[in-house]
Amino acid sequence: MEGVTATLSKPALKIGPYEVDPPVVLAPMAGITNVAFRQLCQEYGAGIYVCEMITARAVVERHPGTMHMMTFGEHEKPRSMQLYGVDPKTMAEAVRIIVGEGLADHVDSNFGCPVAKVTRKGGGAALPFKRKLFEAIVRESVKAAGDTPFTVKFRIGIDDDHHTFLDAGRIAEAEGAAAVSLHARTAAQRYSGQADWTKIAALKEAVTSIPVLGNGDIFSAADALRMVDETGCDGVVVGRGCLGRPWLFGELEAAFQGRPQPTPPNLGEVAAVLRRHTELLIEHDGHDKAMRDIRKHMAWYLMGFPVGSELRRGFAMLSSMDQLDDLIAQLDHDAPFPEAATGPRGRQGSPGKVTLPHGWLDDPDDDCVPEAEDMHSGG
Ligand SMILES: Cc1cc2nc3c(=O)[nH]c(=O)nc-3n(C[C@H](O)[C@H](O)[C@H](O)COP(=O)(O)O)c2cc1C
C-alpha cells in the first residue's frame, strides 16, 4: 500500500462547472449517505459526496421525511442529490423544484437499483431497457436542470442477456447529461461476484464527450488507481469500501495526489471516529433515530479488530452515548488496523432473477410510463 501513487496524469475531472479533484465520488447509498456520514467522509478528503436517493414524486409532493433527508451541511459544495423516478414529467418537476429553490447544486439519477420492489415497477436497473422512456427522462431532466449538472448512474444491464449500458451511455451523452457512472454489474448479479471493469473501458470508448465514472469493488486506494489505469475512466465512485471506514477518502486523495498513504487508524482512533459519527447523527436526526442508525455501522467499524463477541454485541445494541463511552473504554485502543479489513466489506448477496413488470422485455421502444411511482425515499 505504501507505494500507492497516481500513475496517470489526466485532465481534472469536471462535472458541469465543478472541478472534482481528486476525481472521487462517494456513491449514493440509501440509509447510509445522510448528512452526518457525508460530513464525516468530507473531513478526510475532497470529492463529490452524494446524498441518499430521493424519490422524485416525494419531492413533488413535498413529503416531510424526504424534505428532511434533503438536508446539506454548510460546507458541502457542490451539494449533490440523487433522484429516482420513472416518469419524465415527475422527474422534470422534481428537478425544477430542486434547482428553482436552490436545494442542490448537482442532480444525479438512479438507473441502477436492483431491488425487486423497484425493478418490479420498471424502475432502477430495469428502466434503461426502455430506451425511449429513458431518453425522455434524461432529456426532460436536463432541460429542467438548466445550468445545474444532471448526471446518470446505471448498471451493465438487467442480466447477461440484456445489456443496456452502452445505449444508456450514448443516450445520456446525446441528451446533455454532464457525466455518467457505471456500476459494472448487472442487476441480476446484485452485489455478488466481481464487477467487470472491462465494461467501464467499453463505456469510456463509447462515450467520448462527457466524463465516464467507474464504480464497483473499490476497497482501497490501490483499487481506485488500478481502475483508472485499466479502464481509462475519468473518476471513481466508491460505495461499500467506505462503510465503517470514512478515512478511505483521505487514502484516495493521497493516492491520486501521489502522496504516501496515511497511517490507518488504530482501534482507539476508530472508536473516536465512530463516536463522532454518532454525535453527527444525533445532531441531524435526534437521539433515538441516531442510536438505531449507528448500530448498523458497528460491525463495519470493528471489522477485523480483536473485539470479543460480548463487546461486539454491546455495540450492536447501543442505546445511549454513556453506554457507547463505556464500551469504547473496554476496547484495546492500541490494536493496529487489521490488514484483513482493507478487503471487501458491506453487502454481497447472491445473484437472482430480476423481477420485472409483465411483458417488460417485449418492446424496448415502448415509452409508456410504468405504474405509479414509489413515495419512499432512501431505498
Ligand atoms: C447499502 C447500499 C445502498 C445503496 N443505495 C443506492 C442508491 O440509493 N442509489 C444508487 O444509485 N446506488 C445505491 N447503491 C449502490 C452503490 O451506489 C454502488 O453503485 C454499489 O455499492 C457498487 O459500488 P461499491 O462496489 O463501491 O460498493 C447502494 C449500495 C449499498 C451497499
CSV table of C-alpha atoms and ligand atoms in Angstrom, one decimal:
chain,number,residue,atom,x,y,z
A,1,MET,CA,0.0,0.0,0.0
A,2,GLU,CA,2.8,2.4,0.8
A,3,GLY,CA,3.9,2.7,-2.9
A,4,VAL,CA,0.4,3.7,-4.0
A,5,THR,CA,0.6,6.7,-6.2
A,6,ALA,CA,-1.2,8.0,-9.2
A,7,THR,CA,0.2,6.5,-12.4
A,8,LEU,CA,-1.7,8.6,-14.9
A,9,SER,CA,-1.8,12.3,-15.5
A,10,LYS,CA,-5.3,13.0,-16.8
A,11,PRO,CA,-7.1,16.3,-17.1
A,12,ALA,CA,-9.0,17.2,-14.0
A,13,LEU,CA,-12.5,15.7,-13.7
A,14,LYS,CA,-15.2,18.3,-14.4
A,15,ILE,CA,-18.8,17.7,-13.7
A,16,GLY,CA,-20.6,20.7,-15.2
A,17,PRO,CA,-18.9,23.7,-13.7
A,18,TYR,CA,-17.3,21.8,-10.8
A,19,GLU,CA,-13.8,20.6,-10.8
A,20,VAL,CA,-13.6,17.4,-8.8
A,21,ASP,CA,-10.1,16.9,-7.5
A,22,PRO,CA,-9.3,14.2,-6.6
A,23,PRO,CA,-11.7,12.5,-9.1
A,24,VAL,CA,-13.6,10.7,-6.4
A,25,VAL,CA,-17.3,10.4,-5.7
A,26,LEU,CA,-19.0,8.9,-2.6
A,27,ALA,CA,-21.6,6.6,-4.1
A,28,PRO,CA,-25.2,7.3,-3.1
A,29,MET,CA,-26.2,4.7,-0.5
A,30,ALA,CA,-29.7,4.6,0.8
A,31,GLY,CA,-29.7,4.6,4.6
A,32,ILE,CA,-26.0,5.5,4.7
A,33,THR,CA,-25.0,8.7,2.9
A,34,ASN,CA,-27.0,11.1,5.0
A,35,VAL,CA,-25.7,14.5,6.0
A,36,ALA,CA,-23.8,13.1,9.0
A,37,PHE,CA,-22.0,10.4,7.1
A,38,ARG,CA,-21.2,12.7,4.3
A,39,GLN,CA,-19.7,15.3,6.7
A,40,LEU,CA,-17.6,12.7,8.3
A,41,CYS,CA,-16.2,11.5,4.9
A,42,GLN,CA,-15.6,15.0,3.7
A,43,GLU,CA,-13.4,15.7,6.7
A,44,TYR,CA,-10.8,13.3,5.2
A,45,GLY,CA,-10.7,14.3,1.5
A,46,ALA,CA,-12.2,16.3,-1.3
A,47,GLY,CA,-14.6,14.9,-3.9
A,48,ILE,CA,-18.3,14.8,-4.5
A,49,TYR,CA,-20.4,13.3,-1.8
A,50,VAL,CA,-23.9,12.2,-3.0
A,51,CYS,CA,-26.9,12.3,-0.8
A,52,GLU,CA,-29.2,9.2,-0.2
A,53,MET,CA,-31.6,8.5,-3.0
A,54,ILE,CA,-34.6,10.8,-3.1
A,55,THR,CA,-37.8,9.8,-4.9
A,56,ALA,CA,-38.9,12.4,-7.5
A,57,ARG,CA,-42.5,12.0,-6.6
A,58,ALA,CA,-41.9,12.6,-2.9
A,59,VAL,CA,-40.1,15.9,-3.8
A,60,VAL,CA,-43.0,17.0,-6.0
A,61,GLU,CA,-45.4,16.2,-3.2
A,62,ARG,CA,-43.1,17.7,-0.6
A,63,HIS,CA,-43.1,14.7,1.7
A,64,PRO,CA,-41.8,15.9,5.0
A,65,GLY,CA,-39.5,12.9,5.6
A,66,THR,CA,-38.0,13.4,2.2
A,67,MET,CA,-37.5,17.1,2.7
A,68,HIS,CA,-35.6,16.4,5.9
A,69,MET,CA,-33.4,13.9,4.0
A,70,MET,CA,-32.5,16.6,1.5
A,71,THR,CA,-30.5,18.5,4.2
A,72,PHE,CA,-27.0,19.5,3.4
A,73,GLY,CA,-24.1,20.7,5.6
A,74,GLU,CA,-22.9,24.3,5.5
A,75,HIS,CA,-19.7,23.4,3.8
A,76,GLU,CA,-21.0,20.9,1.2
A,77,LYS,CA,-20.1,22.2,-2.2
A,78,PRO,CA,-21.4,21.0,-4.6
A,79,ARG,CA,-24.5,19.8,-2.8
A,80,SER,CA,-25.2,16.6,-4.6
A,81,MET,CA,-28.5,14.9,-4.7
A,82,GLN,CA,-29.7,11.7,-6.3
A,83,LEU,CA,-33.2,11.3,-7.7
A,84,TYR,CA,-35.2,8.2,-8.5
A,85,GLY,CA,-38.1,8.2,-10.9
A,86,VAL,CA,-39.8,6.5,-13.9
A,87,ASP,CA,-41.8,9.3,-15.3
A,88,PRO,CA,-40.2,12.1,-17.4
A,89,LYS,CA,-42.8,14.7,-16.1
A,90,THR,CA,-42.4,13.9,-12.4
A,91,MET,CA,-38.6,13.8,-12.7
A,92,ALA,CA,-38.5,17.1,-14.5
A,93,GLU,CA,-40.9,18.7,-12.0
A,94,ALA,CA,-38.7,17.4,-9.1
A,95,VAL,CA,-35.6,18.8,-10.8
A,96,ARG,CA,-37.3,22.1,-11.3
A,97,ILE,CA,-38.2,22.3,-7.6
A,98,ILE,CA,-34.6,21.4,-6.5
A,99,VAL,CA,-32.9,23.8,-8.9
A,100,GLY,CA,-35.5,26.5,-8.7
A,101,GLU,CA,-35.4,26.6,-4.9
A,102,GLY,CA,-31.7,26.2,-4.7
A,103,LEU,CA,-31.9,22.9,-2.8
A,104,ALA,CA,-28.8,21.3,-4.6
A,105,ASP,CA,-26.0,22.1,-7.0
A,106,HIS,CA,-25.8,18.7,-8.8
A,107,VAL,CA,-28.6,16.2,-9.5
A,108,ASP,CA,-27.7,12.5,-10.2
A,109,SER,CA,-30.2,9.9,-11.2
A,110,ASN,CA,-30.6,6.3,-10.2
A,111,PHE,CA,-31.0,3.7,-13.0
A,112,GLY,CA,-29.0,1.0,-11.2
A,113,CYS,CA,-31.2,-0.2,-8.3
A,114,PRO,CA,-31.6,-4.0,-8.5
A,115,VAL,CA,-34.1,-4.2,-5.6
A,116,ALA,CA,-37.2,-6.2,-6.6
A,117,LYS,CA,-39.7,-3.6,-5.2
A,118,VAL,CA,-38.1,-1.1,-7.6
A,119,THR,CA,-37.5,-3.2,-10.8
A,120,ARG,CA,-41.0,-4.8,-10.4
A,121,LYS,CA,-42.3,-1.3,-11.3
A,122,GLY,CA,-39.9,-0.8,-14.1
A,123,GLY,CA,-37.6,1.5,-12.1
A,124,GLY,CA,-33.9,1.4,-11.3
A,125,ALA,CA,-31.9,-1.0,-13.4
A,126,ALA,CA,-35.0,-2.2,-15.3
A,127,LEU,CA,-35.6,1.2,-16.9
A,128,PRO,CA,-32.8,1.8,-19.4
A,129,PHE,CA,-34.1,-1.3,-21.3
A,130,LYS,CA,-37.0,1.0,-22.4
A,131,ARG,CA,-34.6,3.3,-24.3
A,132,LYS,CA,-37.1,5.9,-25.4
A,133,LEU,CA,-38.5,6.3,-21.9
A,134,PHE,CA,-35.0,6.5,-20.5
A,135,GLU,CA,-34.2,9.1,-23.2
A,136,ALA,CA,-37.3,11.2,-22.3
A,137,ILE,CA,-36.4,11.1,-18.6
A,138,VAL,CA,-32.9,12.3,-19.2
A,139,ARG,CA,-33.9,14.9,-21.8
A,140,GLU,CA,-36.7,16.4,-19.6
A,141,SER,CA,-34.5,16.4,-16.5
A,142,VAL,CA,-31.5,18.0,-18.3
A,143,LYS,CA,-33.9,20.7,-19.6
A,144,ALA,CA,-35.3,21.3,-16.2
A,145,ALA,CA,-31.9,21.4,-14.6
A,146,GLY,CA,-30.7,24.3,-16.8
A,147,ASP,CA,-27.1,25.2,-15.8
A,148,THR,CA,-27.1,22.7,-12.9
A,149,PRO,CA,-25.3,19.5,-13.9
A,150,PHE,CA,-27.6,16.4,-14.3
A,151,THR,CA,-25.8,13.0,-14.2
A,152,VAL,CA,-26.9,9.4,-14.8
A,153,LYS,CA,-25.8,6.3,-12.9
A,154,PHE,CA,-26.6,2.8,-14.2
A,155,ARG,CA,-25.5,-0.8,-14.3
A,156,ILE,CA,-24.4,-3.0,-17.1
A,157,GLY,CA,-27.9,-4.1,-17.7
A,158,ILE,CA,-30.7,-6.3,-16.4
A,159,ASP,CA,-28.8,-9.6,-16.8
A,160,ASP,CA,-26.3,-11.1,-19.2
A,161,ASP,CA,-28.9,-11.4,-22.0
A,162,HIS,CA,-30.0,-7.8,-21.7
A,163,HIS,CA,-27.1,-5.3,-21.5
A,164,THR,CA,-28.2,-1.7,-21.6
A,165,PHE,CA,-25.1,0.3,-20.6
A,166,LEU,CA,-23.7,1.3,-24.0
A,167,ASP,CA,-27.1,2.5,-25.2
A,168,ALA,CA,-27.7,4.2,-21.9
A,169,GLY,CA,-24.3,6.0,-22.0
A,170,ARG,CA,-24.8,7.2,-25.6
A,171,ILE,CA,-28.3,8.4,-24.9
A,172,ALA,CA,-27.3,10.2,-21.7
A,173,GLU,CA,-24.5,11.9,-23.6
A,174,ALA,CA,-26.7,12.9,-26.5
A,175,GLU,CA,-29.4,14.3,-24.2
A,176,GLY,CA,-27.0,16.6,-22.3
A,177,ALA,CA,-26.0,14.7,-19.2
A,178,ALA,CA,-22.9,16.1,-17.5
A,179,ALA,CA,-21.4,12.7,-16.7
A,180,VAL,CA,-22.3,9.0,-16.5
A,181,SER,CA,-21.4,6.4,-13.9
A,182,LEU,CA,-21.3,2.7,-14.4
A,183,HIS,CA,-21.6,0.1,-11.6
A,184,ALA,CA,-20.1,-2.7,-13.5
A,185,ARG,CA,-22.5,-5.4,-12.6
A,186,THR,CA,-25.9,-6.5,-14.0
A,187,ALA,CA,-28.9,-6.2,-11.8
A,188,ALA,CA,-29.1,-10.0,-11.7
A,189,GLN,CA,-25.7,-10.0,-10.0
A,190,ARG,CA,-26.9,-7.7,-7.3
A,191,TYR,CA,-23.7,-7.2,-5.3
A,192,SER,CA,-22.3,-10.7,-5.8
A,193,GLY,CA,-19.3,-11.8,-7.8
A,194,GLN,CA,-16.9,-9.3,-9.2
A,195,ALA,CA,-17.5,-6.1,-11.0
A,196,ASP,CA,-16.5,-6.4,-14.7
A,197,TRP,CA,-14.2,-3.4,-15.2
A,198,THR,CA,-13.8,-4.2,-18.9
A,199,LYS,CA,-17.3,-2.8,-19.3
A,200,ILE,CA,-16.2,0.5,-17.9
A,201,ALA,CA,-13.4,0.6,-20.5
A,202,ALA,CA,-16.0,-0.2,-23.2
A,203,LEU,CA,-18.3,2.6,-22.0
A,204,LYS,CA,-15.4,5.0,-22.0
A,205,GLU,CA,-14.8,4.2,-25.6
A,206,ALA,CA,-18.5,4.7,-26.5
A,207,VAL,CA,-19.0,7.9,-24.6
A,208,THR,CA,-16.4,10.4,-25.6
A,209,SER,CA,-17.6,14.0,-24.8
A,210,ILE,CA,-18.6,13.7,-21.1
A,211,PRO,CA,-16.8,12.1,-18.1
A,212,VAL,CA,-17.3,8.4,-17.5
A,213,LEU,CA,-17.0,7.3,-13.9
A,214,GLY,CA,-16.3,3.8,-12.9
A,215,ASN,CA,-17.9,2.0,-10.0
A,216,GLY,CA,-17.7,-1.4,-8.3
A,217,ASP,CA,-15.3,-3.1,-5.9
A,218,ILE,CA,-13.0,-0.2,-5.0
A,219,PHE,CA,-12.0,-1.2,-1.5
A,220,SER,CA,-8.6,0.5,-1.3
A,221,ALA,CA,-6.8,3.5,-2.8
A,222,ALA,CA,-4.8,1.0,-4.9
A,223,ASP,CA,-8.0,-0.4,-6.4
A,224,ALA,CA,-9.0,3.1,-7.4
A,225,LEU,CA,-5.8,3.8,-9.2
A,226,ARG,CA,-6.0,0.4,-10.9
A,227,MET,CA,-9.5,1.1,-12.1
A,228,VAL,CA,-8.4,4.4,-13.7
A,229,ASP,CA,-5.3,2.7,-15.2
A,230,GLU,CA,-7.2,-0.3,-16.6
A,231,THR,CA,-10.3,1.4,-17.9
A,232,GLY,CA,-9.3,5.0,-18.6
A,233,CYS,CA,-12.3,6.2,-16.6
A,234,ASP,CA,-12.3,9.8,-15.6
A,235,GLY,CA,-13.1,9.3,-12.0
A,236,VAL,CA,-14.2,6.7,-9.5
A,237,VAL,CA,-17.3,6.1,-7.4
A,238,VAL,CA,-16.8,4.5,-4.1
A,239,GLY,CA,-19.6,2.8,-2.1
A,240,ARG,CA,-19.1,-0.1,0.3
A,241,GLY,CA,-15.4,0.4,0.7
A,242,CYS,CA,-16.0,3.4,3.0
A,243,LEU,CA,-18.6,1.7,5.3
A,244,GLY,CA,-17.1,2.0,8.7
A,245,ARG,CA,-14.0,3.5,7.1
A,246,PRO,CA,-14.7,7.1,6.1
A,247,TRP,CA,-10.9,7.9,6.2
A,248,LEU,CA,-10.7,5.9,3.0
A,249,PHE,CA,-11.3,9.3,1.3
A,250,GLY,CA,-8.1,10.5,2.8
A,251,GLU,CA,-6.3,7.5,1.4
A,252,LEU,CA,-7.9,8.1,-2.0
A,253,GLU,CA,-6.9,11.7,-2.0
A,254,ALA,CA,-3.3,10.9,-1.1
A,255,ALA,CA,-3.1,8.3,-3.8
A,256,PHE,CA,-4.4,10.5,-6.5
A,257,GLN,CA,-2.1,13.3,-5.5
A,258,GLY,CA,0.9,11.0,-5.4
A,259,ARG,CA,1.4,11.4,-1.6
A,260,PRO,CA,2.3,8.5,0.7
A,261,GLN,CA,-0.6,6.7,2.2
A,262,PRO,CA,-1.6,8.0,5.7
A,263,THR,CA,-1.2,5.5,8.5
A,264,PRO,CA,-4.6,3.8,9.1
A,265,PRO,CA,-6.2,4.4,12.5
A,266,ASN,CA,-5.7,2.1,15.4
A,267,LEU,CA,-8.7,0.8,17.3
A,268,GLY,CA,-8.7,3.8,19.7
A,269,GLU,CA,-8.8,6.2,16.8
A,270,VAL,CA,-11.5,4.2,15.0
A,271,ALA,CA,-13.6,4.4,18.2
A,272,ALA,CA,-13.2,8.2,18.2
A,273,VAL,CA,-14.5,8.3,14.6
A,274,LEU,CA,-17.4,6.1,15.5
A,275,ARG,CA,-18.2,8.3,18.4
A,276,ARG,CA,-18.1,11.4,16.2
A,277,HIS,CA,-20.3,9.7,13.6
A,278,THR,CA,-22.9,9.1,16.4
A,279,GLU,CA,-22.7,12.7,17.5
A,280,LEU,CA,-23.3,13.9,14.0
A,281,LEU,CA,-26.3,11.6,13.6
A,282,ILE,CA,-27.8,12.9,16.9
A,283,GLU,CA,-27.3,16.5,15.7
A,284,HIS,CA,-29.2,15.7,12.5
A,285,ASP,CA,-31.8,13.1,13.5
A,286,GLY,CA,-32.2,13.3,17.2
A,287,HIS,CA,-31.0,10.8,19.8
A,288,ASP,CA,-33.3,7.8,19.3
A,289,LYS,CA,-33.1,7.6,15.5
A,290,ALA,CA,-29.3,8.2,15.7
A,291,MET,CA,-28.9,5.3,18.1
A,292,ARG,CA,-30.9,3.0,15.8
A,293,ASP,CA,-29.0,4.1,12.8
A,294,ILE,CA,-25.5,3.9,14.2
A,295,ARG,CA,-26.0,0.2,15.2
A,296,LYS,CA,-25.8,-0.9,11.6
A,297,HIS,CA,-22.3,0.7,11.2
A,298,MET,CA,-20.8,-1.1,14.3
A,299,ALA,CA,-19.7,-4.3,12.6
A,300,TRP,CA,-18.1,-2.3,9.8
A,301,TYR,CA,-16.1,-0.1,12.2
A,302,LEU,CA,-15.0,-3.0,14.3
A,303,MET,CA,-14.3,-5.4,11.3
A,304,GLY,CA,-11.2,-7.5,11.7
A,305,PHE,CA,-10.2,-5.9,15.1
A,306,PRO,CA,-9.7,-8.2,18.1
A,307,VAL,CA,-13.0,-7.4,19.9
A,308,GLY,CA,-14.8,-10.2,21.8
A,309,SER,CA,-18.3,-11.3,20.9
A,310,GLU,CA,-19.9,-9.9,24.0
A,311,LEU,CA,-18.4,-6.5,23.5
A,312,ARG,CA,-19.5,-6.6,19.8
A,313,ARG,CA,-23.0,-7.4,20.9
A,314,GLY,CA,-23.0,-4.4,23.2
A,315,PHE,CA,-22.0,-2.1,20.3
A,316,ALA,CA,-24.7,-3.7,18.1
A,317,MET,CA,-27.4,-3.0,20.7
A,318,LEU,CA,-26.2,0.5,21.7
A,319,SER,CA,-28.9,2.8,23.2
A,320,SER,CA,-27.1,5.8,24.7
A,321,MET,CA,-23.9,7.9,24.5
A,322,ASP,CA,-22.9,6.9,28.1
A,323,GLN,CA,-23.1,3.3,27.1
A,324,LEU,CA,-21.0,4.0,24.0
A,325,ASP,CA,-18.3,5.6,26.1
A,326,ASP,CA,-18.4,2.6,28.5
A,327,LEU,CA,-18.0,0.2,25.6
A,328,ILE,CA,-15.2,2.2,24.0
A,329,ALA,CA,-13.3,2.2,27.3
A,330,GLN,CA,-13.3,-1.6,27.1
A,331,LEU,CA,-11.5,-1.7,23.7
A,332,ASP,CA,-7.8,-2.3,23.2
A,333,HIS,CA,-7.1,1.2,21.9
A,334,ASP,CA,-3.6,0.3,20.6
A,335,ALA,CA,-4.8,-2.5,18.4
A,336,PRO,CA,-3.5,-1.7,14.9
A,337,PHE,CA,-5.7,-1.5,11.9
A,338,PRO,CA,-6.0,-5.1,10.6
A,339,GLU,CA,-4.7,-5.8,7.0
A,340,ALA,CA,-7.7,-8.1,6.5
A,341,ALA,CA,-10.1,-5.1,6.9
A,342,THR,CA,-8.8,-3.4,3.7
A,343,GLY,CA,-10.6,-6.0,1.5
A,344,PRO,CA,-14.3,-6.3,0.5
A,345,ARG,CA,-16.9,-5.2,3.0
A,346,GLY,CA,-20.7,-4.4,3.0
A,347,ARG,CA,-23.4,-6.4,1.4
A,348,GLN,CA,-22.7,-9.0,-1.3
A,349,GLY,CA,-25.9,-11.0,-1.6
A,350,SER,CA,-26.4,-13.7,-4.2
A,351,PRO,CA,-27.4,-13.4,-7.8
A,352,GLY,CA,-31.0,-13.9,-8.8
A,353,LYS,CA,-33.6,-13.4,-11.5
A,354,VAL,CA,-34.7,-9.7,-11.8
A,355,THR,CA,-38.3,-9.1,-11.2
A,356,LEU,CA,-39.8,-7.0,-14.0
A,357,PRO,CA,-43.3,-5.8,-14.9
A,358,HIS,CA,-45.3,-8.2,-17.1
A,359,GLY,CA,-44.1,-8.1,-20.7
A,360,TRP,CA,-41.3,-5.6,-19.9
A,361,LEU,CA,-38.8,-7.1,-22.3
A,362,ASP,CA,-41.3,-7.4,-25.3
A,363,ASP,CA,-40.6,-3.9,-26.7
A,364,PRO,CA,-37.6,-1.7,-25.8
A,365,ASP,CA,-39.1,1.2,-27.8
A,366,ASP,CA,-42.4,1.3,-25.9
A,367,ASP,CA,-42.2,4.5,-23.9
A,368,CYS,CA,-45.3,4.1,-21.7
A,369,VAL,CA,-44.7,5.3,-18.2
A,370,PRO,CA,-44.9,2.3,-15.8
A,371,GLU,CA,-47.4,2.3,-12.9
A,372,ALA,CA,-47.4,4.9,-10.1
A,373,GLU,CA,-44.1,5.8,-8.6
A,374,ASP,CA,-42.9,5.0,-5.1
A,375,MET,CA,-43.1,7.7,-2.5
A,376,HIS,CA,-40.4,6.1,-0.3
A,377,SER,CA,-37.1,8.0,-0.4
A,378,GLY,CA,-33.9,6.3,0.7
A,379,GLY,CA,-34.4,2.9,-1.0
B,1,LIG,C1,-26.5,0.0,1.4
B,1,LIG,C2,-26.4,0.4,-0.1
B,1,LIG,C3,-27.4,1.3,-0.5
B,1,LIG,C4,-27.3,1.8,-1.9
B,1,LIG,N1,-28.2,2.7,-2.3
B,1,LIG,C5,-28.1,3.2,-3.6
B,1,LIG,C6,-28.9,4.3,-4.0
B,1,LIG,O1,-29.7,4.8,-3.3
B,1,LIG,N2,-28.7,4.8,-5.3
B,1,LIG,C7,-27.7,4.2,-6.1
B,1,LIG,O2,-27.6,4.7,-7.3
B,1,LIG,N3,-27.0,3.2,-5.7
B,1,LIG,C8,-27.1,2.7,-4.5
B,1,LIG,N4,-26.3,1.7,-4.1
B,1,LIG,C9,-25.2,1.2,-5.0
B,1,LIG,C10,-23.9,2.0,-4.8
B,1,LIG,O3,-24.1,3.4,-5.1
B,1,LIG,C11,-22.8,1.4,-5.7
B,1,LIG,O4,-23.2,1.5,-7.0
B,1,LIG,C12,-22.5,-0.1,-5.4
B,1,LIG,O5,-22.4,-0.3,-4.0
B,1,LIG,C13,-21.2,-0.5,-6.0
B,1,LIG,O6,-20.1,0.2,-5.6
B,1,LIG,P1,-19.1,-0.4,-4.5
B,1,LIG,O7,-18.6,-1.7,-5.0
B,1,LIG,O8,-18.1,0.6,-4.3
B,1,LIG,O9,-19.9,-0.6,-3.2
B,1,LIG,C14,-26.3,1.2,-2.7
B,1,LIG,C15,-25.4,0.3,-2.2
B,1,LIG,C16,-25.4,-0.1,-0.9
B,1,LIG,C17,-24.4,-1.1,-0.5
